[in-house]
PDB file of C-alpha atoms and ligand atoms in Angstrom:
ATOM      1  CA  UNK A   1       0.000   0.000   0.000  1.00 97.00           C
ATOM      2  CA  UNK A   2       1.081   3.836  -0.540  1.00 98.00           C
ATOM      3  CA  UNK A   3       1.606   5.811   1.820  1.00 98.00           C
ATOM      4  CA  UNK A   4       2.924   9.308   1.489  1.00 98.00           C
ATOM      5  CA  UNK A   5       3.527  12.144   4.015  1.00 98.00           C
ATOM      6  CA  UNK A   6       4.249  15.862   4.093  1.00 98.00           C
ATOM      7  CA  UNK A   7       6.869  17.118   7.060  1.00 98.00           C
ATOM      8  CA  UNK A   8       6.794  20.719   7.510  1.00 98.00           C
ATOM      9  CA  UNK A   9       9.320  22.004   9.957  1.00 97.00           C
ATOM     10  CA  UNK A  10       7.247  24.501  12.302  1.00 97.00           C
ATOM     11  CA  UNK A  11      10.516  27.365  11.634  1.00 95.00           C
ATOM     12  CA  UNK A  12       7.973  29.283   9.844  1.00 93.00           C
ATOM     13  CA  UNK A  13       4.435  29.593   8.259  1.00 92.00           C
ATOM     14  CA  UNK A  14       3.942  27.492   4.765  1.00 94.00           C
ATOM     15  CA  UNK A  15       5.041  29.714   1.485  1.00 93.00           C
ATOM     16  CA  UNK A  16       4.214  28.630  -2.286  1.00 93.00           C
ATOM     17  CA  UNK A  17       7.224  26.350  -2.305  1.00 93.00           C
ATOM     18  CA  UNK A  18       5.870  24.398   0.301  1.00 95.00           C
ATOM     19  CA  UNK A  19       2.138  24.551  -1.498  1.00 96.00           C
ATOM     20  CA  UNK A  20       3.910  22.565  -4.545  1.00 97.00           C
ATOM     21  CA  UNK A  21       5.327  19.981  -1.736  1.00 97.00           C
ATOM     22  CA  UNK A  22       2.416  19.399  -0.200  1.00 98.00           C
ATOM     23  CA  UNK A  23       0.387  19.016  -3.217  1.00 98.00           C
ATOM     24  CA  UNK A  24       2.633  16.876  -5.175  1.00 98.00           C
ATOM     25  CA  UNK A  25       2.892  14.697  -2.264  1.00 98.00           C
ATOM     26  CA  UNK A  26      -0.787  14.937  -1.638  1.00 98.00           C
ATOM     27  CA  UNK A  27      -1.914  14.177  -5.384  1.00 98.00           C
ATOM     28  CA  UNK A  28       0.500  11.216  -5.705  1.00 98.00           C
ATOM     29  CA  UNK A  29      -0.614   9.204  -2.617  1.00 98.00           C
ATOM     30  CA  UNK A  30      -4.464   9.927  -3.337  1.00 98.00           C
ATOM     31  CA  UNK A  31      -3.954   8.705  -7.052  1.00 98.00           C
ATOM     32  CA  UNK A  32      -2.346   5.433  -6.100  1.00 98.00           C
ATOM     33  CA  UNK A  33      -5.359   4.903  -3.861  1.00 98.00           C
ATOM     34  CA  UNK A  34      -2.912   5.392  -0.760  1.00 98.00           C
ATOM     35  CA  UNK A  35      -2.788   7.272   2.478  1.00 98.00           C
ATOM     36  CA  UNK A  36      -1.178  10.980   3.059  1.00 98.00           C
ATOM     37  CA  UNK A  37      -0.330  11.296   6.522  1.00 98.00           C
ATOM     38  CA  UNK A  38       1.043  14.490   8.487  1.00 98.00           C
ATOM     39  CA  UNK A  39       4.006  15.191  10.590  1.00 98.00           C
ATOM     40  CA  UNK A  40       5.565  17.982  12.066  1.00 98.00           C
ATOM     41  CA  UNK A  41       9.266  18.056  12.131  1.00 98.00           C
ATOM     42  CA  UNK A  42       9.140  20.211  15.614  1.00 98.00           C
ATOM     43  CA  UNK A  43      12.546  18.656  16.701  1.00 97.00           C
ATOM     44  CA  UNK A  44      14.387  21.775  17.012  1.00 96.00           C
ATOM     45  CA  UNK A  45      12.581  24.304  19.538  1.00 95.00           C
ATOM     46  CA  UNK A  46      15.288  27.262  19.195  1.00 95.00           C
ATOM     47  CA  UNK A  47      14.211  27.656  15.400  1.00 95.00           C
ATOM     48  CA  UNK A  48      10.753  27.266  16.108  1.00 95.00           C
ATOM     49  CA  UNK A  49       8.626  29.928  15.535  1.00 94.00           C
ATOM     50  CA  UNK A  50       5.840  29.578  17.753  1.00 95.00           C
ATOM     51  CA  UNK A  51       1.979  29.051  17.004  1.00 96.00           C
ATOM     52  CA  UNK A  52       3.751  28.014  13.506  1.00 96.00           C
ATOM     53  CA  UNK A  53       2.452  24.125  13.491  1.00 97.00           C
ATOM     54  CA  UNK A  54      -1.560  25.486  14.142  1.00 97.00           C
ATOM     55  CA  UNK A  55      -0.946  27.936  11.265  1.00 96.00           C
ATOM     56  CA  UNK A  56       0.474  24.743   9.119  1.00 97.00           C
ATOM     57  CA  UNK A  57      -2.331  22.556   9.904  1.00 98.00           C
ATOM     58  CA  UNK A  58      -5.245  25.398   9.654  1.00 97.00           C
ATOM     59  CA  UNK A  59      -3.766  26.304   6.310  1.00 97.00           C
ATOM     60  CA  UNK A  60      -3.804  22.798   5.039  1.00 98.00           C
ATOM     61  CA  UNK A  61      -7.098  22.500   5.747  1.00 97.00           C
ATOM     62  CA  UNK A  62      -8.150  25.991   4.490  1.00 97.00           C
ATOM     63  CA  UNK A  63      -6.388  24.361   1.113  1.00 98.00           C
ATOM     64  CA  UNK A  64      -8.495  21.258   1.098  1.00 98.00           C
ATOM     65  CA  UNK A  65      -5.391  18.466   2.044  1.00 98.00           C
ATOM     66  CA  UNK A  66      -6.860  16.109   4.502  1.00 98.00           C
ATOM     67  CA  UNK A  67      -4.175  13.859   6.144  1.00 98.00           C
ATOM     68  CA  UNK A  68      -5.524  10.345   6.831  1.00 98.00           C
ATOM     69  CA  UNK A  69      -4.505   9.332  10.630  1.00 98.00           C
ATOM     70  CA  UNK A  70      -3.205  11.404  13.664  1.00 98.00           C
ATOM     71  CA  UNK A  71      -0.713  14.269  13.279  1.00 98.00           C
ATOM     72  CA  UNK A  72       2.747  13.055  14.233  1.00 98.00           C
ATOM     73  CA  UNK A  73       5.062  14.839  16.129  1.00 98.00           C
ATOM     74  CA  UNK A  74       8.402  14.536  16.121  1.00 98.00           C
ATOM     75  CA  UNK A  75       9.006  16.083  19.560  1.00 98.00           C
ATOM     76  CA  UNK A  76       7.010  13.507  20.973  1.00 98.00           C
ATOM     77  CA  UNK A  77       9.473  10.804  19.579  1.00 98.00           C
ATOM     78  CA  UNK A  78      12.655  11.233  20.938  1.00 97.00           C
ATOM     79  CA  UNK A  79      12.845   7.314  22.979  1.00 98.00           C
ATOM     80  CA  UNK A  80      12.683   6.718  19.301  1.00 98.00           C
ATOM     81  CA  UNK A  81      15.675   8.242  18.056  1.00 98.00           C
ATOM     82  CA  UNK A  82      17.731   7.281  21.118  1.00 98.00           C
ATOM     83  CA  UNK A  83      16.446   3.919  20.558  1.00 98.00           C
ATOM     84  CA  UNK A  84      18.338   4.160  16.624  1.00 98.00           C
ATOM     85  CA  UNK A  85      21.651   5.968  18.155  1.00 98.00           C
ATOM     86  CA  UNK A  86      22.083   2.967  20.811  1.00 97.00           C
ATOM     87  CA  UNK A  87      21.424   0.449  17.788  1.00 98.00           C
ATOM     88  CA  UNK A  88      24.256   2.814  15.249  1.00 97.00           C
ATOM     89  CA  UNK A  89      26.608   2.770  18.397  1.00 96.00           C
ATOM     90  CA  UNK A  90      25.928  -0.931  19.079  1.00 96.00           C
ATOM     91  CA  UNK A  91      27.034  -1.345  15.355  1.00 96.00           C
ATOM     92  CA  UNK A  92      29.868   1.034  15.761  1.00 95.00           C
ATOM     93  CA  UNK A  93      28.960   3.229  13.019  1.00 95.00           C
ATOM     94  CA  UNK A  94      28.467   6.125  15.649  1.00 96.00           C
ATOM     95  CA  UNK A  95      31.154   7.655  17.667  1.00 94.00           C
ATOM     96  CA  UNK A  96      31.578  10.893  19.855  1.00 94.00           C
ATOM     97  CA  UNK A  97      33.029  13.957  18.805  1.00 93.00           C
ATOM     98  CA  UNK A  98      33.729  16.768  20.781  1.00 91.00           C
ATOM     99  CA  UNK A  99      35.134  19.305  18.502  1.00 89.00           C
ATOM    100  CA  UNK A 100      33.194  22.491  17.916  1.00 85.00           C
ATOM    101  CA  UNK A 101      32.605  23.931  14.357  1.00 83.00           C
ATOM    102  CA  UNK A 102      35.692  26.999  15.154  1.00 85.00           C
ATOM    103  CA  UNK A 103      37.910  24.015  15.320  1.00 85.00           C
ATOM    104  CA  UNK A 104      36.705  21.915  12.205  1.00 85.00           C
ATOM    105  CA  UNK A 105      37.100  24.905  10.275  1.00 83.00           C
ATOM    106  CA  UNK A 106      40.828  25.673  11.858  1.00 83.00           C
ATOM    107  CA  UNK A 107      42.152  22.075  10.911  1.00 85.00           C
ATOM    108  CA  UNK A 108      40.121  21.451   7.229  1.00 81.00           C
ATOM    109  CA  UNK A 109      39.991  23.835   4.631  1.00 73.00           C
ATOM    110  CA  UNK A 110      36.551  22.428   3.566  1.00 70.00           C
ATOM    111  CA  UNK A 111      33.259  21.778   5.627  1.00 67.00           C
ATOM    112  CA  UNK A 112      34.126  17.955   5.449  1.00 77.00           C
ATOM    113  CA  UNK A 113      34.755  16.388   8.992  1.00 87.00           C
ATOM    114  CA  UNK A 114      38.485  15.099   9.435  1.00 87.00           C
ATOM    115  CA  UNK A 115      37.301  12.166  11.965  1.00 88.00           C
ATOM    116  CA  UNK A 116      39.384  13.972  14.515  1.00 90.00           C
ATOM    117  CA  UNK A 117      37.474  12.151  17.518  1.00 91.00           C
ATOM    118  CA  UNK A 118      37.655   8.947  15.521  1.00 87.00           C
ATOM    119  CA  UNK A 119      41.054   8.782  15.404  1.00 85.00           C
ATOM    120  CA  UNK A 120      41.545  10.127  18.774  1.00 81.00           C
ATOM    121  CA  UNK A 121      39.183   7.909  20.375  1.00 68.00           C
ATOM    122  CA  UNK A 122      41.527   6.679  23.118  1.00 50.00           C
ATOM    123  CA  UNK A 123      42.107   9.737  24.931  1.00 49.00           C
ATOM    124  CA  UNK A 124      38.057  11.019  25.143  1.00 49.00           C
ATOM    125  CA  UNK A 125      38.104   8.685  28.305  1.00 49.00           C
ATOM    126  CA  UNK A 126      34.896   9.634  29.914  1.00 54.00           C
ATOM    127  CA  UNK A 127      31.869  10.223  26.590  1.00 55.00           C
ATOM    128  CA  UNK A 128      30.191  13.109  29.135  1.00 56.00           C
ATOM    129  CA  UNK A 129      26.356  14.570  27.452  1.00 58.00           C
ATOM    130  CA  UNK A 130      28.239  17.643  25.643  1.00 80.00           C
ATOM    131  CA  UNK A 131      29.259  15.557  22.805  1.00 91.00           C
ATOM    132  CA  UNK A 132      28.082  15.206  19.321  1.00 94.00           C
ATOM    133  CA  UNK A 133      27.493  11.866  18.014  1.00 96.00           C
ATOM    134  CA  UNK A 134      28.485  11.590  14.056  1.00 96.00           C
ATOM    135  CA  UNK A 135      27.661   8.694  11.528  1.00 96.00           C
ATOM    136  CA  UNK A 136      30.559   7.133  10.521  1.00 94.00           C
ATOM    137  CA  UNK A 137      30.245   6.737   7.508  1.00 90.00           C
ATOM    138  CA  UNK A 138      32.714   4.796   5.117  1.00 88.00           C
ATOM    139  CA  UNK A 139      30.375   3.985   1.746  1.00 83.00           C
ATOM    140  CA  UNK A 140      33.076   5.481  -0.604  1.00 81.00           C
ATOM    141  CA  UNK A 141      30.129   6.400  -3.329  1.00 87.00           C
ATOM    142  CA  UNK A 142      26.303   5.800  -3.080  1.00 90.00           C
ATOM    143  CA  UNK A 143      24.432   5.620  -6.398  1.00 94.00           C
ATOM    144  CA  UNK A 144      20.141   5.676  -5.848  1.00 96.00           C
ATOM    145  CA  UNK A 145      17.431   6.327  -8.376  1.00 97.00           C
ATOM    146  CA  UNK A 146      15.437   9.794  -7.903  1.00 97.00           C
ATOM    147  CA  UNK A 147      11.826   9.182  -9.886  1.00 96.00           C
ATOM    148  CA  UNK A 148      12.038  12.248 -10.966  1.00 96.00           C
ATOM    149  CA  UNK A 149      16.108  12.889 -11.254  1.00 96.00           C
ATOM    150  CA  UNK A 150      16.680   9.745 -12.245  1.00 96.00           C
ATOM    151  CA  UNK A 151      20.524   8.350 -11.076  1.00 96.00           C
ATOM    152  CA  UNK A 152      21.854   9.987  -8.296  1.00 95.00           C
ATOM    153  CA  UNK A 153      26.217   9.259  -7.422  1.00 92.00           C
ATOM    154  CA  UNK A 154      27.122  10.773  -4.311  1.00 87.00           C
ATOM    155  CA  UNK A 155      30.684  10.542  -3.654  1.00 83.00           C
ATOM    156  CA  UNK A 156      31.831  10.011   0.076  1.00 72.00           C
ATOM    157  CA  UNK A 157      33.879  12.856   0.622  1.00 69.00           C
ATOM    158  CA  UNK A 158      30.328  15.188   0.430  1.00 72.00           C
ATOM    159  CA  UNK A 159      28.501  13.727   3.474  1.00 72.00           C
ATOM    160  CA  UNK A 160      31.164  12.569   5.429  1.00 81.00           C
ATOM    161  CA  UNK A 161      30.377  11.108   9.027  1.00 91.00           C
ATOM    162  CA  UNK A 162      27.205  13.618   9.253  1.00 93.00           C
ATOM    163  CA  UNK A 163      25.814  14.504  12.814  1.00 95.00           C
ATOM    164  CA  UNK A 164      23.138  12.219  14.523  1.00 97.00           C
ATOM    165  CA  UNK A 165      22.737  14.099  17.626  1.00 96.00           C
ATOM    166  CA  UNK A 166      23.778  17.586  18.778  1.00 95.00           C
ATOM    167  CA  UNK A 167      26.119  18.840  21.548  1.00 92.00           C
ATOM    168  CA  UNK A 168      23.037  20.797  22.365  1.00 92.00           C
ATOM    169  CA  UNK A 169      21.394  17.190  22.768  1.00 93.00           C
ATOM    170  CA  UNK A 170      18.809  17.768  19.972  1.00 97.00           C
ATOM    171  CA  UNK A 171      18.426  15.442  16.894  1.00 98.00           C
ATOM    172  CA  UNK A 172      19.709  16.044  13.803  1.00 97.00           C
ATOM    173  CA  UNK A 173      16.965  16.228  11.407  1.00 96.00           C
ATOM    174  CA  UNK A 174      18.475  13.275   9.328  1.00 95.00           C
ATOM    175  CA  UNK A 175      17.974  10.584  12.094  1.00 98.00           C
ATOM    176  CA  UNK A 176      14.763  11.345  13.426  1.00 98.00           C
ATOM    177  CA  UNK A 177      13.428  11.865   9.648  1.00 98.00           C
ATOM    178  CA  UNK A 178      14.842   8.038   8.631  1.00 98.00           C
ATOM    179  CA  UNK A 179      13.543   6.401  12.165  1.00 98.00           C
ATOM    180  CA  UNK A 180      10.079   8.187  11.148  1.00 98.00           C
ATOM    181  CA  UNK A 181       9.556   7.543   7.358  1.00 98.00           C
ATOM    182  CA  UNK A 182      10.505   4.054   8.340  1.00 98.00           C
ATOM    183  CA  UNK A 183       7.810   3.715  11.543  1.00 98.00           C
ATOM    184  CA  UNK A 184       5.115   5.486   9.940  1.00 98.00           C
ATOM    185  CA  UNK A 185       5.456   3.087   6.884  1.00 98.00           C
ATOM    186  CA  UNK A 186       6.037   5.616   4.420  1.00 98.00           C
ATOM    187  CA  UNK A 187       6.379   4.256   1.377  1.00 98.00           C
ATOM    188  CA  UNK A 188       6.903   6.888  -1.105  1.00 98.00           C
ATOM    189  CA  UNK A 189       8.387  10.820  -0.226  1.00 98.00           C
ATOM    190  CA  UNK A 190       7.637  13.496  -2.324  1.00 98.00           C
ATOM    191  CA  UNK A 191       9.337  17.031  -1.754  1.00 98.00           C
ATOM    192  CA  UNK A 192      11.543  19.657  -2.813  1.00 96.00           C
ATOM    193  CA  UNK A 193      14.815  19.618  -4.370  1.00 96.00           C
ATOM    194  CA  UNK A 194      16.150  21.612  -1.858  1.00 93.00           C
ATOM    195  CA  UNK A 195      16.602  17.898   0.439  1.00 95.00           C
ATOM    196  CA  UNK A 196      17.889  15.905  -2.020  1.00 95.00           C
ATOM    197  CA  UNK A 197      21.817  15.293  -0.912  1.00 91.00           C
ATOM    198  CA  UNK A 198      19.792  14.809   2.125  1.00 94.00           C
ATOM    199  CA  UNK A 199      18.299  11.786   1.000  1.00 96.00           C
ATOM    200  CA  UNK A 200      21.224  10.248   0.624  1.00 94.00           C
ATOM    201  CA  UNK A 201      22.019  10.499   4.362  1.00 94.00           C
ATOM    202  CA  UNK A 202      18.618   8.740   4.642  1.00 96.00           C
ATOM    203  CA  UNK A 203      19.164   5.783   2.842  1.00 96.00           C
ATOM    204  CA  UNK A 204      22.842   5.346   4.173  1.00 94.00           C
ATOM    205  CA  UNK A 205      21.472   5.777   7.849  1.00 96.00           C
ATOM    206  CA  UNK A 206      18.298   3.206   6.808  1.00 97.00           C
ATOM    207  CA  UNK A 207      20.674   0.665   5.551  1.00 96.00           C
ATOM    208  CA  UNK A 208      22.775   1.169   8.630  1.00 96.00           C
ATOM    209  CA  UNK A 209      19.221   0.721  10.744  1.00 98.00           C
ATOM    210  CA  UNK A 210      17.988  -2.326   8.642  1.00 98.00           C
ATOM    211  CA  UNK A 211      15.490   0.059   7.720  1.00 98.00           C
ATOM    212  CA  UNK A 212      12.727  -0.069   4.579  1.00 97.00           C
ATOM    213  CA  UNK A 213      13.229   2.954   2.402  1.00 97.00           C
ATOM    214  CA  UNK A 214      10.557   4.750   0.402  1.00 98.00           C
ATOM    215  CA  UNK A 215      11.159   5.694  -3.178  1.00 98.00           C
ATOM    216  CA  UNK A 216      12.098   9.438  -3.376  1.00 98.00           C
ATOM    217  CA  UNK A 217      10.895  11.951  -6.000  1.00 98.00           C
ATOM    218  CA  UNK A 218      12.558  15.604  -5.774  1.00 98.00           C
ATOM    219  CA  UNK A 219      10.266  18.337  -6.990  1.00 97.00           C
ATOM    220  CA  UNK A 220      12.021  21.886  -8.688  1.00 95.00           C
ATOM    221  CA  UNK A 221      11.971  24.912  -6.435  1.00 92.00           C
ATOM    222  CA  UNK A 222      10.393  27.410  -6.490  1.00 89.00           C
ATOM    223  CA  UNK A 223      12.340  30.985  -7.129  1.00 81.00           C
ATOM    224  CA  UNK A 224      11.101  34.277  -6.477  1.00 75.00           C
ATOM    225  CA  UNK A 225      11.668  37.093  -8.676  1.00 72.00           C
ATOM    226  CA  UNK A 226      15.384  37.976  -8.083  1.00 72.00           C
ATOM    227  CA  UNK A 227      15.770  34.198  -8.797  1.00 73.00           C
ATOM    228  CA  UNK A 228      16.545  32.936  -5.359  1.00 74.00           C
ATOM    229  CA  UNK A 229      14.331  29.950  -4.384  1.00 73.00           C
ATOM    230  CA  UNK A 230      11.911  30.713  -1.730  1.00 72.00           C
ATOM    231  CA  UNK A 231      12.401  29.902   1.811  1.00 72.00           C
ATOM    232  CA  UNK A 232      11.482  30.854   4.871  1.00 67.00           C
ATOM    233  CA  UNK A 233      15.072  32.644   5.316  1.00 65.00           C
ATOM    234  CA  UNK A 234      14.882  34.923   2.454  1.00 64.00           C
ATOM    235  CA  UNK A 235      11.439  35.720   3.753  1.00 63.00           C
ATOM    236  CA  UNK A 236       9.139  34.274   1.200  1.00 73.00           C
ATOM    237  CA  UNK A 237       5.156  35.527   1.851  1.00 81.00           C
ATOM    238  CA  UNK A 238       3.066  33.187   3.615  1.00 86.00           C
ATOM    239  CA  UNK A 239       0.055  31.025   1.989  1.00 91.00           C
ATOM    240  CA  UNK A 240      -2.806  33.257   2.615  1.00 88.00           C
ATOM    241  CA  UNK A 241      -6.665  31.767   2.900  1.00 89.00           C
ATOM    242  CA  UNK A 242      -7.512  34.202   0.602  1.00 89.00           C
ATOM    243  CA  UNK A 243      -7.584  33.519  -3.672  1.00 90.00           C
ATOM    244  CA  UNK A 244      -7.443  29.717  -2.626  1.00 95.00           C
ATOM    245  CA  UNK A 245      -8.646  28.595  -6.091  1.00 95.00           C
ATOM    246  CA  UNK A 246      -6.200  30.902  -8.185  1.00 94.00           C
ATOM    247  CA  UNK A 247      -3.087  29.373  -5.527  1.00 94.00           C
ATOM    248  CA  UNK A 248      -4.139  26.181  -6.542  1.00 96.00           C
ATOM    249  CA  UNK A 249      -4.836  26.148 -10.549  1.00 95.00           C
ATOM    250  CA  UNK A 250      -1.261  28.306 -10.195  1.00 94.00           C
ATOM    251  CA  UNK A 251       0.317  25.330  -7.904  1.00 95.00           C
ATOM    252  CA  UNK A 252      -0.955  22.395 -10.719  1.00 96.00           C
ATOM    253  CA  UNK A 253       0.420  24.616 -13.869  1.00 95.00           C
ATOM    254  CA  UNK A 254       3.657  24.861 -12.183  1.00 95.00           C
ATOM    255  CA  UNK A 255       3.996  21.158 -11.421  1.00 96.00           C
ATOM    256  CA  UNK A 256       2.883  20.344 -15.118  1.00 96.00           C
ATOM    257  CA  UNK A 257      -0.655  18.952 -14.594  1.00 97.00           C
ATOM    258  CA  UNK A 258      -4.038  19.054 -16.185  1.00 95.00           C
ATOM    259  CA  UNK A 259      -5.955  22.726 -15.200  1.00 94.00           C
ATOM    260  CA  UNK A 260      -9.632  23.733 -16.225  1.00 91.00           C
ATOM    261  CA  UNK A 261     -10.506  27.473 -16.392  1.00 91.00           C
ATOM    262  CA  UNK A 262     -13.332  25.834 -14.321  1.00 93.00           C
ATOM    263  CA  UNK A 263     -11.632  25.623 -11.448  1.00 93.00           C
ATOM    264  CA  UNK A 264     -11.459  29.272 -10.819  1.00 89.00           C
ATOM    265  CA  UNK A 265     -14.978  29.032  -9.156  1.00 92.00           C
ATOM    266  CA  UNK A 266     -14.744  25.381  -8.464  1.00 96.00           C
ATOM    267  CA  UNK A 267     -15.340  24.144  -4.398  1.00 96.00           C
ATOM    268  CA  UNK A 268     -11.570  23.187  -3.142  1.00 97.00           C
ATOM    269  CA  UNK A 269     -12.519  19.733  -2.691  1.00 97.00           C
ATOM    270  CA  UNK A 270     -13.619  19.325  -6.408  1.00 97.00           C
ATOM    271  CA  UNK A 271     -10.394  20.383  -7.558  1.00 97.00           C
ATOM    272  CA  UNK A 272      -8.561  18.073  -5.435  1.00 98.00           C
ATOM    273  CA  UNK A 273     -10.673  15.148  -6.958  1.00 97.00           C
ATOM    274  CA  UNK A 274     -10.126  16.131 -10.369  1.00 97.00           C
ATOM    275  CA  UNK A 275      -6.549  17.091  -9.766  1.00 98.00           C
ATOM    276  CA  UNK A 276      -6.443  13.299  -8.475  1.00 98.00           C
ATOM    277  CA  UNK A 277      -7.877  11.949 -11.531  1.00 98.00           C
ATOM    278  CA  UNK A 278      -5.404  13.684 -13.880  1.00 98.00           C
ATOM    279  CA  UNK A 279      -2.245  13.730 -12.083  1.00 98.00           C
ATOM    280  CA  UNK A 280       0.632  12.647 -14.189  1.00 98.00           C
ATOM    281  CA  UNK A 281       3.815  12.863 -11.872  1.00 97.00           C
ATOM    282  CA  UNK A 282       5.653  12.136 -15.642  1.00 96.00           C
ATOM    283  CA  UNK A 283       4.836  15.652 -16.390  1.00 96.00           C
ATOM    284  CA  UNK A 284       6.454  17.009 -13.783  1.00 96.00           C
ATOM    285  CA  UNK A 285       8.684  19.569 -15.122  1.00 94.00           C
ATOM    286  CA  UNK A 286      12.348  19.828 -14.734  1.00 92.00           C
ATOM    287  CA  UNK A 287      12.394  23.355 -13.957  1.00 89.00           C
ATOM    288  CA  UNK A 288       9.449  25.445 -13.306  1.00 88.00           C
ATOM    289  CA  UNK A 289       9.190  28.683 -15.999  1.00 78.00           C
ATOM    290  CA  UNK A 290       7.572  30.943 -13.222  1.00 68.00           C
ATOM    291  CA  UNK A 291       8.876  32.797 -10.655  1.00 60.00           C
ATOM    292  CA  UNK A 292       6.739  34.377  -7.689  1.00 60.00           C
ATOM    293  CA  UNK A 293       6.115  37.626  -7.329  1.00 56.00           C
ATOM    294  CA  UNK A 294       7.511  38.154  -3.848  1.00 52.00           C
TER     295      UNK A 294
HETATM  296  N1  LIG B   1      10.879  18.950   7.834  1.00 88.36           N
HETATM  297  C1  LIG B   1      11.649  19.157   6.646  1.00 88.36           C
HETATM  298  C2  LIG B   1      11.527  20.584   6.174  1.00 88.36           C
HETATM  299  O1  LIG B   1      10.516  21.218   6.429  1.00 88.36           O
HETATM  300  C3  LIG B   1      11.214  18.294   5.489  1.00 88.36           C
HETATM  301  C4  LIG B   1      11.261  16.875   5.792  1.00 88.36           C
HETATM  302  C5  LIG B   1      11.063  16.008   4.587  1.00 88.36           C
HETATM  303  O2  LIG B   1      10.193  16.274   3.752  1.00 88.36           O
HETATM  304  O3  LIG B   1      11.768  15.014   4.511  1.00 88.36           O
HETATM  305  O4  LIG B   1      12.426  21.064   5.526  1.00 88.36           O
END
């Protein structure tokens, strides 16, 4: 069975970009008859902007995407993730590092970790709570199919021996993501471009787990109109509940589908159905040919 998700971080309130995301991922599990679940990726409270999840959900709502069982939360899942460290350091494919990001930077001349604490391992005598814990990863290329992308060859020295778990103590994104496509049963991930070295991380840490893996499909970005992709750091607008129909017949252009001038005055819902009915994730284009007015 499909089942698809959409995992907005709660950093800030959806933008257009994350309209596409959630409606590719959206229209591809409802046209293979599957489920579209909903998490929120609340794992890092500093960034959070808060009330930002109740916008997310209202505004998902307001746009007619029903998610099909609870809400997940990823702050609620954090025996989970320890649970996944224990097993990576069990397996010794996790170790302790101690060095802060001044120090990386004074030793390398690139962002790459230099397994300092690897190699040093015998004199980090006592592993106290400040530590980071990093993958160690030694997969000297990684080659995976992108549905969309097609082949993807990630050489080793670009995600070297990543970071599982902060010095601050929070998760890194990339383990509690893998731990949670895998439990929720996620079959098949549809999102932006902007995560797709990340994916990589994914399916090195779910092989590492024993972990299934869901087929991944990388959607363009959107840009706005100094060509910069939007994100919430270069202050894209948020969604508004206003002009829903017009956001969405913009939204299905953009990702290449099937639109009816009808759908101007349409109810939501009916779009969505019809939307279903047509979707053709082979039309997806490469790039999109309009940029947002920001
Ligand atoms: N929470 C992540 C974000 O908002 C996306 C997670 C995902 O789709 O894998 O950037």
């Amino acid at each position: 069975m499909y089942i698809g998700r959409f995992a907005p971080s709660p950093t800030g309130e959806l933008h257009f970009g994350s309209l596409l995301a959630a409606l590719a991922s959206y229209l591809d599990a409802k046209s293979n008859n599957g489920l579209w679940l909903l998490r929120i990726d609340d794992i890092d409270p500093p960034r959070e902007l808060p009330g930002a999840s109740d916008t997310i959900i209202a505004m998902l709502q307001a746009f007619g995407m029903q998610w099909d069982q609870d809400i997940v939360f990823q702050s609620e899942r954090s025996h989970l993730y320890q649970q996944a460290l224990n097993q990576l350091q069990q397996a010794d494919v996790s170790y302790p590092c101690y060095c802060s990001r001044k120090e990386i930077k004074q030793r390398t001349s690139h962002s790459r970790y230099d397994r300092y604490c690897l190699s040093n391992k015998t004199t980090t005598t006592t592993i106290h709570t400040h530590c980071a814990w990093r993958f160690k990863n030694d997969t000297s290329s990684f080659i995976w199919q992108d549905t969309i992308l097609g082949e993807q060859r990630i050489e080793h020295s670009e995600n070297a021996d990543f970071i599982l778990k902060r010095s601050d103590s929070l998760w890194a994104y990339q383990l509690a993501v893998t731990v949670d496509d895998a439990a929720m049963g996620i079959t098949h991930v549809v999102r932006g471009r902007d995560l797709l070295m990340e994916a990589t991380k994914q399916l090195q840490l779910a092989q590492a787990l024993n972990l299934p893996t869901p087929a991944f499909s990388h959607i363009p970005l959107v840009k706005n109109d100094s060509g910069q992709k939007l994100s919430k750091q270069n202050l894209a607008p948020a969604l508004s509940t206003t002009q829903i129909n017009h956001q969405l017949y913009t939204a299905l252009q953009m990702l290449g589908q099937k639109t009816n001038d009808k759908f101007k005055n349409a109810k939501i819902t009916d779009i969505l159905l019809q939307a279903t009915q047509d979707w053709n994730p082979a039309t997806i284009p490469l790039e999109y040919s309009t940029q947002i007015r920001t």
